[in-house]
Amino acid sequence: MSGHRPVPPSAAKGRHFLQIPGPTNVPDRVLRAMAKPVIDHRGPEFAELGRSVLERLKPIFRTKGHVLVFSGSGTSAWEAALVNTLAPSDRVLMVETGQFAVLWREMATRFGLEIDSIPTDWRRGVDPNAVEQRLKQDTRHTIKAVCVVHNETSTGAASRIGLIRKAMDAAKHPALLLIDAVSSLGSIDVRHDEWGVDVSVSCSQKGLMLPPGIGLNAVSEKALAVSKAGGSRRSFLDWQPMLKANADGFFATTPATNLLYALEEALAMFEEEGIDNVYARHDRLAEATRRAVAAWGLENLCLESKDYSSVLTAVLMPDGHNADAFRKLILDRFNMSLGMGLGKITGKVFRIGHIGEMNDLTLAGTLAGIEMGLDIAGIPHQRGGVDAALRYLAETSRPSD
Ligand code: PLP
């Protein structure tokens, strides 16, 4: 048989492929958990839910300390971290790893903080040596906090927070360490206590596989002491009233009850799979994705293999091709959302999310859609990306002798 038949307009029907690096796909059992009736947020049933989620969040951050849950997105948790620990005109050291680092810095500027910024080319994680050098120069210890984005969702580069802590210790600098764990939490290893992090900022819609709507702060004793003694003017995002209510399983204001049901279910899923298995699953899907990108002859935005992110891969478009036009084609033709380029790399990259409710076949479908899209769009590439990924997935699935 030969001859083309036109693609029917309904070809893109079927389940949407949400392959952006957050919000990620919400598992069906989490969606079902959210459908429970709303309960009295001051009643005994709620206290049980509150205690359960507050306690079971701790292993995800690998902390024994407090985790605070606010209604809001990741931005609210950024803000909570800053206003509870820093006062206007305090100096902070930030590293511009990408667009999210830029946005956090803009927020800090709006709160009247003085910013020392270390630039990067947006193609790698934080250089711990650069942090150490800056801190060593600050002999009078005027820098009050180092703020870094753990997984830069705009570029697909992850920073090694353990090494940044070592750099701070080597510089014998007492600054607080604030990390943005928005897309790293539940996706790649976050070790709040071991790395001596003072505030880990996160939220619901990435590795935790929930809808947007919850902001999180894991806080150290040092951060709590600093916040009790000072910080900026604050109200809704103040840690103290929240911690007071949390002691009995309650919240300072009306919580997003049904998102907490969802959170409880997602935490149960983490417990069943085992957090290290979750990370290993993401690492494997990420490596398969990178092999596909390399086989297509396209470039990973992240240049440093030690900084490769298992959360997402940002793919550079060949010159003269617009990533957003490509994303539109993929959406229209395959009903799949890929992440857009943000800030100064708008139109230059598309981002493939590979975390959360994902397995080999979800990734295979994602990469197949991209490979067909490259073909349809006439974007210069080599065939065989999907094949390279499938071979890696199969090889790593064979039982070992
Ligand atoms: N930080 C990072 C690393 C992010 O990826 C995002 C959002 O994608 C944010 C902060 C901001 O979070 P939100 O959009 O939930 O306010």
PDB file of C-alpha atoms and ligand atoms in Angstrom, residues 73-75 78 100 149 151 153 180 182-183 203 205-206, ligand 1:
ATOM      1  CA  SER A  73       3.318  27.959  45.437  1.00  0.00           C
ATOM      2  CA  GLY A  74       7.099  27.649  45.552  1.00  0.00           C
ATOM      3  CA  THR A  75       7.349  31.433  45.447  1.00  0.00           C
ATOM      4  CA  TRP A  78      10.996  31.408  48.832  1.00  0.00           C
ATOM      5  CA  PHE A 100      14.852  30.741  39.009  1.00  0.00           C
ATOM      6  CA  VAL A 149      19.010  26.846  43.718  1.00  0.00           C
ATOM      7  CA  ASN A 151      18.099  22.017  40.875  1.00  0.00           C
ATOM      8  CA  THR A 153      14.642  23.942  36.599  1.00  0.00           C
ATOM      9  CA  ASP A 180      15.743  26.220  46.691  1.00  0.00           C
ATOM     10  CA  VAL A 182      11.593  23.289  44.616  1.00  0.00           C
ATOM     11  CA  SER A 183      12.279  20.800  41.845  1.00  0.00           C
ATOM     12  CA  CYS A 203       6.517  22.987  47.052  1.00  0.00           C
ATOM     13  CA  GLN A 205       3.830  20.233  42.177  1.00  0.00           C
ATOM     14  CA  LYS A 206       7.208  18.776  41.206  1.00  0.00           C
TER      15      LYS A 206
HETATM   16  N1  PLP B   1      12.239  27.630  42.083  1.00  0.00           N
HETATM   17  C1  PLP B   1      12.350  26.683  41.141  1.00  0.00           C
HETATM   18  C2  PLP B   1      13.643  25.920  41.019  1.00  0.00           C
HETATM   19  C3  PLP B   1      11.286  26.412  40.292  1.00  0.00           C
HETATM   20  O1  PLP B   1      11.389  25.453  39.366  1.00  0.00           O
HETATM   21  C4  PLP B   1      10.090  27.162  40.441  1.00  0.00           C
HETATM   22  C5  PLP B   1       8.945  26.909  39.551  1.00  0.00           C
HETATM   23  O2  PLP B   1       9.008  26.164  38.618  1.00  0.00           O
HETATM   24  C6  PLP B   1      10.025  28.135  41.443  1.00  0.00           C
HETATM   25  C7  PLP B   1      11.122  28.335  42.245  1.00  0.00           C
HETATM   26  C8  PLP B   1       8.807  28.963  41.631  1.00  0.00           C
HETATM   27  O3  PLP B   1       7.809  28.152  42.096  1.00  0.00           O
HETATM   28  P1  PLP B   1       6.268  28.488  41.840  1.00  0.00           P
HETATM   29  O4  PLP B   1       6.096  28.698  40.375  1.00  0.00           O
HETATM   30  O5  PLP B   1       5.580  27.260  42.366  1.00  0.00           O
HETATM   31  O6  PLP B   1       5.928  29.697  42.634  1.00  0.00           O
END
